[in-house]
Amino acid sequence: MKFGLRYANLGRYANGPAAVELAQAAEAAGFDSIWTVEHVVVPHGYQSRYPYSDTGRMGAGLEDFPIPDPLIWLTYIASATRTLKLGTAILILPQRNPVITAKAVASLDHLAGGGRVLLGIGVGWLAEEFATLGVPFEDRGARTDEYVAAMRALWSQERASFSGRFVSFRDVYCRPLPPNRRIPIIVGGDTKAAARRAGRIGDGYFPARGAPAELYDEMRRAAVEAGRNPDAIEITAQAPTERVAVPVSGAAGLPAQVGTPDDVLRYGKDVIARLRD
């Protein structure tokens, strides 16, 4: 079992020195990963329903809550750590140009030493955010699937080519390549569509909350239908699976379980070390 810290780029950890202190404490405590969240913008008075609360809202004060860009935040803390894996949970992939995203993610993994980035992705829920960015909301699922394929081509091919509905390129160099020629794609979300996407194309599955057995079953069925081994898809969740994600800030309807670097170190001593022994 592995342990990760989630919602790490929120609250006090939106600031550089605090972010570094948290990441270094996580590494010292035995956490294997640290995970960020994303919203480029949160439009005031949005009407889209937030899927992780009964009210349909993110919560009081969260419209103007600082959320640093996840890739920049992870790059900042990468240089202050050595082994901690760098996760996004999630990057809203259909909002982003996939070629630029592939370049940024590969650069981060290259600079961090290779094998450290875990690219958690999701399709998003906030239609007003998509509108602000000039990206269609309705086709975000199909766009996500294609963007994953395009990015994998850029990461794995010496001279990459890809032809799709939303993105096409031919005979391009995108350097640096990730040292392992791949970045694990972790599909996030608490819907059947997300579970099926994880089964079809994901290296891992990360539900936002809990350990929903019905969604794991959906993921496994989709993997089998796609000719893949469902046991090879890593599960990250709130309960003991392959990786346990411990909230360091309150989000997605979950309270923080650790709040300070000292809490993180105590968690490492009281929980991680005990379970490893």
mmCIF file of C-alpha atoms in Angstrom:
data_model
loop_
_atom_site.group_PDB
_atom_site.id
_atom_site.type_symbol
_atom_site.label_atom_id
_atom_site.label_comp_id
_atom_site.label_asym_id
_atom_site.label_seq_id
_atom_site.Cartn_x
_atom_site.Cartn_y
_atom_site.Cartn_z
ATOM 1 C CA MET A 1 0.000 0.000 0.000
ATOM 2 C CA LYS A 2 1.169 3.515 -0.883
ATOM 3 C CA PHE A 3 0.085 6.849 0.617
ATOM 4 C CA GLY A 4 -0.485 10.192 -1.067
ATOM 5 C CA LEU A 5 -1.409 13.702 0.088
ATOM 6 C CA ARG A 6 -4.290 15.218 -1.854
ATOM 7 C CA TYR A 7 -5.617 18.789 -2.311
ATOM 8 C CA ALA A 8 -2.043 19.871 -1.620
ATOM 9 C CA ASN A 9 -2.057 23.157 -3.559
ATOM 10 C CA LEU A 10 -4.936 24.732 -1.619
ATOM 11 C CA GLY A 11 -5.204 26.920 1.459
ATOM 12 C CA ARG A 12 -1.932 27.872 3.112
ATOM 13 C CA TYR A 13 -0.059 25.664 0.625
ATOM 14 C CA ALA A 14 -0.867 27.986 -2.260
ATOM 15 C CA ASN A 15 2.255 29.857 -1.087
ATOM 16 C CA GLY A 16 5.740 28.733 -2.120
ATOM 17 C CA PRO A 17 7.589 28.281 1.199
ATOM 18 C CA ALA A 18 4.629 26.479 2.775
ATOM 19 C CA ALA A 19 4.285 24.233 -0.293
ATOM 20 C CA VAL A 20 7.942 23.222 -0.071
ATOM 21 C CA GLU A 21 7.681 22.568 3.662
ATOM 22 C CA LEU A 22 4.641 20.349 3.091
ATOM 23 C CA ALA A 23 6.249 18.392 0.254
ATOM 24 C CA GLN A 24 9.465 17.810 2.170
ATOM 25 C CA ALA A 25 7.502 16.652 5.221
ATOM 26 C CA ALA A 26 5.499 14.273 3.034
ATOM 27 C CA GLU A 27 8.666 12.774 1.580
ATOM 28 C CA ALA A 28 10.252 12.426 5.029
ATOM 29 C CA ALA A 29 7.093 10.818 6.418
ATOM 30 C CA GLY A 30 7.039 8.103 3.769
ATOM 31 C CA PHE A 31 4.283 9.406 1.492
ATOM 32 C CA ASP A 32 4.919 8.263 -2.064
ATOM 33 C CA SER A 33 2.962 11.040 -3.805
ATOM 34 C CA ILE A 34 1.422 14.499 -3.543
ATOM 35 C CA TRP A 35 -1.654 15.572 -5.543
ATOM 36 C CA THR A 36 -2.982 18.895 -6.808
ATOM 37 C CA VAL A 37 -6.361 20.153 -8.021
ATOM 38 C CA GLU A 38 -7.263 22.573 -10.815
ATOM 39 C CA HIS A 39 -9.589 25.336 -11.892
ATOM 40 C CA VAL A 40 -8.241 27.952 -14.283
ATOM 41 C CA VAL A 41 -11.122 30.261 -13.412
ATOM 42 C CA VAL A 42 -14.264 29.996 -11.297
ATOM 43 C CA PRO A 43 -16.922 32.269 -12.816
ATOM 44 C CA HIS A 44 -18.860 34.250 -10.227
ATOM 45 C CA GLY A 45 -22.405 32.991 -9.736
ATOM 46 C CA TYR A 46 -21.879 29.815 -11.777
ATOM 47 C CA GLN A 47 -24.979 27.676 -12.338
ATOM 48 C CA SER A 48 -23.296 24.336 -13.117
ATOM 49 C CA ARG A 49 -23.867 21.790 -10.372
ATOM 50 C CA TYR A 50 -20.806 20.837 -8.346
ATOM 51 C CA PRO A 51 -20.977 17.028 -8.120
ATOM 52 C CA TYR A 52 -19.429 16.612 -4.669
ATOM 53 C CA SER A 53 -21.877 18.419 -2.400
ATOM 54 C CA ASP A 54 -25.609 18.273 -1.760
ATOM 55 C CA THR A 55 -25.918 22.007 -2.411
ATOM 56 C CA GLY A 56 -24.318 21.832 -5.838
ATOM 57 C CA ARG A 57 -21.835 24.525 -4.772
ATOM 58 C CA MET A 58 -18.138 24.198 -3.981
ATOM 59 C CA GLY A 59 -18.673 25.883 -0.626
ATOM 60 C CA ALA A 60 -18.595 29.281 1.030
ATOM 61 C CA GLY A 61 -15.798 31.464 -0.242
ATOM 62 C CA LEU A 62 -14.577 28.977 -2.825
ATOM 63 C CA GLU A 63 -15.423 31.119 -5.847
ATOM 64 C CA ASP A 64 -12.351 33.277 -5.206
ATOM 65 C CA PHE A 65 -10.182 30.663 -3.518
ATOM 66 C CA PRO A 66 -6.501 30.612 -4.662
ATOM 67 C CA ILE A 67 -5.810 27.511 -6.783
ATOM 68 C CA PRO A 68 -2.290 27.682 -8.251
ATOM 69 C CA ASP A 69 -1.772 26.039 -11.631
ATOM 70 C CA PRO A 70 -1.061 22.389 -10.777
ATOM 71 C CA LEU A 71 1.868 21.864 -13.150
ATOM 72 C CA ILE A 72 3.634 25.037 -12.026
ATOM 73 C CA TRP A 73 3.021 24.189 -8.355
ATOM 74 C CA LEU A 74 4.389 20.668 -8.858
ATOM 75 C CA THR A 75 7.429 21.991 -10.712
ATOM 76 C CA TYR A 76 8.128 24.331 -7.802
ATOM 77 C CA ILE A 77 8.086 21.555 -5.204
ATOM 78 C CA ALA A 78 9.826 19.013 -7.467
ATOM 79 C CA SER A 79 13.137 20.841 -7.153
ATOM 80 C CA ALA A 80 12.909 20.641 -3.348
ATOM 81 C CA THR A 81 12.208 16.873 -3.237
ATOM 82 C CA ARG A 82 13.854 13.776 -4.664
ATOM 83 C CA THR A 83 11.496 10.800 -4.730
ATOM 84 C CA LEU A 84 8.003 12.177 -4.096
ATOM 85 C CA LYS A 85 5.712 11.468 -7.056
ATOM 86 C CA LEU A 86 3.941 14.482 -8.503
ATOM 87 C CA GLY A 87 0.230 13.969 -9.145
ATOM 88 C CA THR A 88 -2.651 15.971 -10.565
ATOM 89 C CA ALA A 89 -6.073 15.043 -9.225
ATOM 90 C CA ILE A 90 -7.211 16.231 -11.503
ATOM 91 C CA LEU A 91 -6.011 18.185 -14.543
ATOM 92 C CA ILE A 92 -9.080 19.204 -16.581
ATOM 93 C CA LEU A 93 -7.672 17.825 -19.801
ATOM 94 C CA PRO A 94 -10.261 18.898 -22.429
ATOM 95 C CA GLN A 95 -9.710 22.551 -21.473
ATOM 96 C CA ARG A 96 -6.029 22.365 -22.414
ATOM 97 C CA ASN A 97 -4.195 22.196 -25.722
ATOM 98 C CA PRO A 98 -2.900 18.599 -25.681
ATOM 99 C CA VAL A 99 0.356 19.333 -27.497
ATOM 100 C CA ILE A 100 1.303 22.118 -25.090
ATOM 101 C CA THR A 101 0.195 19.960 -22.140
ATOM 102 C CA ALA A 102 2.251 17.005 -23.358
ATOM 103 C CA LYS A 103 5.287 19.287 -23.637
ATOM 104 C CA ALA A 104 4.789 20.749 -20.143
ATOM 105 C CA VAL A 105 4.223 17.374 -18.475
ATOM 106 C CA ALA A 106 7.203 15.763 -20.218
ATOM 107 C CA SER A 107 9.373 18.739 -19.235
ATOM 108 C CA LEU A 108 8.330 18.398 -15.606
ATOM 109 C CA ASP A 109 9.065 14.665 -15.563
ATOM 110 C CA HIS A 110 12.416 15.212 -17.287
ATOM 111 C CA LEU A 111 13.491 17.948 -14.881
ATOM 112 C CA ALA A 112 12.304 15.929 -11.864
ATOM 113 C CA GLY A 113 14.464 12.941 -12.829
ATOM 114 C CA GLY A 114 11.949 10.702 -14.612
ATOM 115 C CA GLY A 115 9.176 8.434 -13.408
ATOM 116 C CA ARG A 116 7.787 10.960 -10.944
ATOM 117 C CA VAL A 117 4.744 12.473 -12.681
ATOM 118 C CA LEU A 118 1.287 10.900 -12.282
ATOM 119 C CA LEU A 119 -1.074 12.689 -14.652
ATOM 120 C CA GLY A 120 -4.545 12.505 -13.161
ATOM 121 C CA ILE A 121 -7.142 13.729 -15.641
ATOM 122 C CA GLY A 122 -10.851 14.492 -15.693
ATOM 123 C CA VAL A 123 -13.424 15.915 -18.075
ATOM 124 C CA GLY A 124 -14.594 18.762 -15.830
ATOM 125 C CA TRP A 125 -18.040 19.840 -14.644
ATOM 126 C CA LEU A 126 -18.010 23.667 -14.708
ATOM 127 C CA ALA A 127 -19.554 24.683 -18.043
ATOM 128 C CA GLU A 128 -18.991 28.392 -17.382
ATOM 129 C CA GLU A 129 -15.252 27.769 -17.033
ATOM 130 C CA PHE A 130 -15.167 26.057 -20.435
ATOM 131 C CA ALA A 131 -17.051 29.013 -21.938
ATOM 132 C CA THR A 132 -14.517 31.457 -20.502
ATOM 133 C CA LEU A 133 -11.716 29.455 -22.111
ATOM 134 C CA GLY A 134 -13.535 29.211 -25.436
ATOM 135 C CA VAL A 135 -13.707 25.405 -25.314
ATOM 136 C CA PRO A 136 -16.893 23.433 -26.104
ATOM 137 C CA PHE A 137 -18.356 21.731 -23.049
ATOM 138 C CA GLU A 138 -20.547 19.132 -24.748
ATOM 139 C CA ASP A 139 -17.803 17.114 -26.460
ATOM 140 C CA ARG A 140 -15.380 17.100 -23.528
ATOM 141 C CA GLY A 141 -15.502 13.301 -23.108
ATOM 142 C CA ALA A 142 -14.531 12.523 -26.695
ATOM 143 C CA ARG A 143 -11.982 15.326 -26.600
ATOM 144 C CA THR A 144 -10.398 13.832 -23.467
ATOM 145 C CA ASP A 145 -10.021 10.373 -25.012
ATOM 146 C CA GLU A 146 -8.388 11.794 -28.128
ATOM 147 C CA TYR A 147 -6.092 14.116 -26.192
ATOM 148 C CA VAL A 148 -4.771 11.156 -24.172
ATOM 149 C CA ALA A 149 -3.935 9.281 -27.375
ATOM 150 C CA ALA A 150 -2.262 12.341 -28.902
ATOM 151 C CA MET A 151 -0.133 12.987 -25.808
ATOM 152 C CA ARG A 152 0.962 9.367 -25.642
ATOM 153 C CA ALA A 153 2.077 9.612 -29.270
ATOM 154 C CA LEU A 154 4.160 12.699 -28.447
ATOM 155 C CA TRP A 155 5.739 11.006 -25.424
ATOM 156 C CA SER A 156 6.579 7.702 -27.077
ATOM 157 C CA GLN A 157 7.448 8.373 -30.721
ATOM 158 C CA GLU A 158 10.787 9.695 -31.932
ATOM 159 C CA ARG A 159 9.030 11.715 -34.643
ATOM 160 C CA ALA A 160 5.403 11.844 -33.675
ATOM 161 C CA SER A 161 2.323 11.743 -35.878
ATOM 162 C CA PHE A 162 -1.345 11.675 -34.937
ATOM 163 C CA SER A 163 -4.576 12.287 -36.812
ATOM 164 C CA GLY A 164 -7.858 12.792 -35.019
ATOM 165 C CA ARG A 165 -11.055 14.786 -34.914
ATOM 166 C CA PHE A 166 -9.731 17.456 -32.545
ATOM 167 C CA VAL A 167 -5.951 17.358 -33.002
ATOM 168 C CA SER A 168 -3.617 16.359 -35.800
ATOM 169 C CA PHE A 169 0.127 16.623 -36.343
ATOM 170 C CA ARG A 170 2.662 14.897 -38.542
ATOM 171 C CA ASP A 171 6.379 14.230 -38.152
ATOM 172 C CA VAL A 172 6.990 16.515 -35.192
ATOM 173 C CA TYR A 173 9.704 16.467 -32.550
ATOM 174 C CA CYS A 174 8.547 17.200 -29.013
ATOM 175 C CA ARG A 175 11.569 17.301 -26.740
ATOM 176 C CA PRO A 176 12.407 16.483 -24.065
ATOM 177 C CA LEU A 177 10.713 13.100 -24.069
ATOM 178 C CA PRO A 178 9.786 11.660 -20.664
ATOM 179 C CA PRO A 179 12.725 9.492 -19.562
ATOM 180 C CA ASN A 180 10.490 6.398 -19.549
ATOM 181 C CA ARG A 181 8.755 7.419 -22.813
ATOM 182 C CA ARG A 182 5.466 7.395 -20.943
ATOM 183 C CA ILE A 183 3.556 9.240 -18.232
ATOM 184 C CA PRO A 184 0.971 7.250 -16.250
ATOM 185 C CA ILE A 185 -2.565 8.507 -16.942
ATOM 186 C CA ILE A 186 -4.800 8.304 -13.857
ATOM 187 C CA VAL A 187 -8.477 8.819 -14.683
ATOM 188 C CA GLY A 188 -10.435 10.640 -11.989
ATOM 189 C CA GLY A 189 -14.164 10.865 -11.368
ATOM 190 C CA ASP A 190 -17.108 9.350 -9.541
ATOM 191 C CA THR A 191 -19.212 8.523 -12.601
ATOM 192 C CA LYS A 192 -19.672 5.382 -14.653
ATOM 193 C CA ALA A 193 -18.251 7.242 -17.645
ATOM 194 C CA ALA A 194 -15.060 7.985 -15.697
ATOM 195 C CA ALA A 195 -14.799 4.381 -14.504
ATOM 196 C CA ARG A 196 -15.234 3.099 -18.052
ATOM 197 C CA ARG A 197 -12.637 5.560 -19.334
ATOM 198 C CA ALA A 198 -10.172 4.315 -16.719
ATOM 199 C CA GLY A 199 -10.829 0.762 -17.843
ATOM 200 C CA ARG A 200 -10.404 1.591 -21.535
ATOM 201 C CA ILE A 201 -7.382 3.875 -21.487
ATOM 202 C CA GLY A 202 -6.169 4.542 -17.940
ATOM 203 C CA ASP A 203 -3.076 3.382 -16.105
ATOM 204 C CA GLY A 204 -4.991 4.086 -12.916
ATOM 205 C CA TYR A 205 -8.363 5.109 -11.502
ATOM 206 C CA PHE A 206 -8.898 7.762 -8.818
ATOM 207 C CA PRO A 207 -12.487 8.278 -7.614
ATOM 208 C CA ALA A 208 -12.884 11.608 -5.870
ATOM 209 C CA ARG A 209 -14.425 10.139 -2.738
ATOM 210 C CA GLY A 210 -14.651 6.816 -0.982
ATOM 211 C CA ALA A 211 -14.134 3.382 -2.503
ATOM 212 C CA PRO A 212 -17.223 2.806 -4.652
ATOM 213 C CA ALA A 213 -17.317 -0.918 -5.404
ATOM 214 C CA GLU A 214 -19.812 -0.491 -8.241
ATOM 215 C CA LEU A 215 -17.471 1.917 -10.037
ATOM 216 C CA TYR A 216 -14.512 -0.420 -9.615
ATOM 217 C CA ASP A 217 -16.622 -3.189 -11.137
ATOM 218 C CA GLU A 218 -17.530 -0.868 -14.020
ATOM 219 C CA MET A 219 -13.849 -0.083 -14.573
ATOM 220 C CA ARG A 220 -12.923 -3.755 -14.593
ATOM 221 C CA ARG A 221 -15.676 -4.655 -17.060
ATOM 222 C CA ALA A 222 -14.575 -1.883 -19.411
ATOM 223 C CA ALA A 223 -10.964 -3.061 -19.202
ATOM 224 C CA VAL A 224 -11.911 -6.621 -20.085
ATOM 225 C CA GLU A 225 -14.058 -5.410 -22.987
ATOM 226 C CA ALA A 226 -11.066 -3.413 -24.251
ATOM 227 C CA GLY A 227 -8.804 -6.462 -24.040
ATOM 228 C CA ARG A 228 -6.872 -5.080 -21.076
ATOM 229 C CA ASN A 229 -5.930 -6.596 -17.727
ATOM 230 C CA PRO A 230 -7.992 -4.801 -15.054
ATOM 231 C CA ASP A 231 -5.519 -5.840 -12.360
ATOM 232 C CA ALA A 232 -2.872 -3.677 -14.057
ATOM 233 C CA ILE A 233 -4.940 -0.514 -13.423
ATOM 234 C CA GLU A 234 -3.805 1.040 -10.138
ATOM 235 C CA ILE A 235 -6.502 2.211 -7.734
ATOM 236 C CA THR A 236 -6.088 5.388 -5.679
ATOM 237 C CA ALA A 237 -8.830 5.996 -3.121
ATOM 238 C CA GLN A 238 -9.785 7.005 0.399
ATOM 239 C CA ALA A 239 -9.768 3.426 1.673
ATOM 240 C CA PRO A 240 -7.006 0.792 1.598
ATOM 241 C CA THR A 241 -6.326 -0.142 -2.014
ATOM 242 C CA GLU A 242 -3.082 0.307 -3.920
ATOM 243 C CA ARG A 243 -2.752 3.954 -2.842
ATOM 244 C CA VAL A 244 -4.543 5.825 -0.045
ATOM 245 C CA ALA A 245 -5.041 9.563 -0.649
ATOM 246 C CA VAL A 246 -5.059 11.638 2.542
ATOM 247 C CA PRO A 247 -6.638 15.125 2.303
ATOM 248 C CA VAL A 248 -4.392 17.956 3.474
ATOM 249 C CA SER A 249 -7.054 20.573 2.651
ATOM 250 C CA GLY A 250 -10.833 20.271 2.662
ATOM 251 C CA ALA A 251 -12.268 19.744 -0.827
ATOM 252 C CA ALA A 252 -14.780 17.620 -2.761
ATOM 253 C CA GLY A 253 -16.866 17.390 0.393
ATOM 254 C CA LEU A 254 -14.019 15.786 2.354
ATOM 255 C CA PRO A 255 -12.445 17.333 5.472
ATOM 256 C CA ALA A 256 -8.681 17.621 5.884
ATOM 257 C CA GLN A 257 -7.140 14.684 7.745
ATOM 258 C CA VAL A 258 -3.770 16.397 8.192
ATOM 259 C CA GLY A 259 -3.305 20.138 8.274
ATOM 260 C CA THR A 260 0.347 20.989 8.853
ATOM 261 C CA PRO A 261 3.761 19.527 8.019
ATOM 262 C CA ASP A 262 3.989 18.339 11.638
ATOM 263 C CA ASP A 263 0.688 16.501 11.179
ATOM 264 C CA VAL A 264 2.109 14.895 8.056
ATOM 265 C CA LEU A 265 5.203 13.707 9.925
ATOM 266 C CA ARG A 266 3.052 12.312 12.745
ATOM 267 C CA TYR A 267 0.870 10.499 10.186
ATOM 268 C CA GLY A 268 3.996 8.963 8.719
ATOM 269 C CA LYS A 269 5.122 7.743 12.127
ATOM 270 C CA ASP A 270 1.723 6.620 13.422
ATOM 271 C CA VAL A 271 0.155 5.143 10.264
ATOM 272 C CA ILE A 272 2.567 4.634 7.376
ATOM 273 C CA ALA A 273 5.450 3.219 9.407
ATOM 274 C CA ARG A 274 3.126 0.983 11.421
ATOM 275 C CA LEU A 275 1.484 -0.490 8.341
ATOM 276 C CA ARG A 276 4.837 -1.060 6.656
ATOM 277 C CA ASP A 277 6.083 -2.879 9.762
#
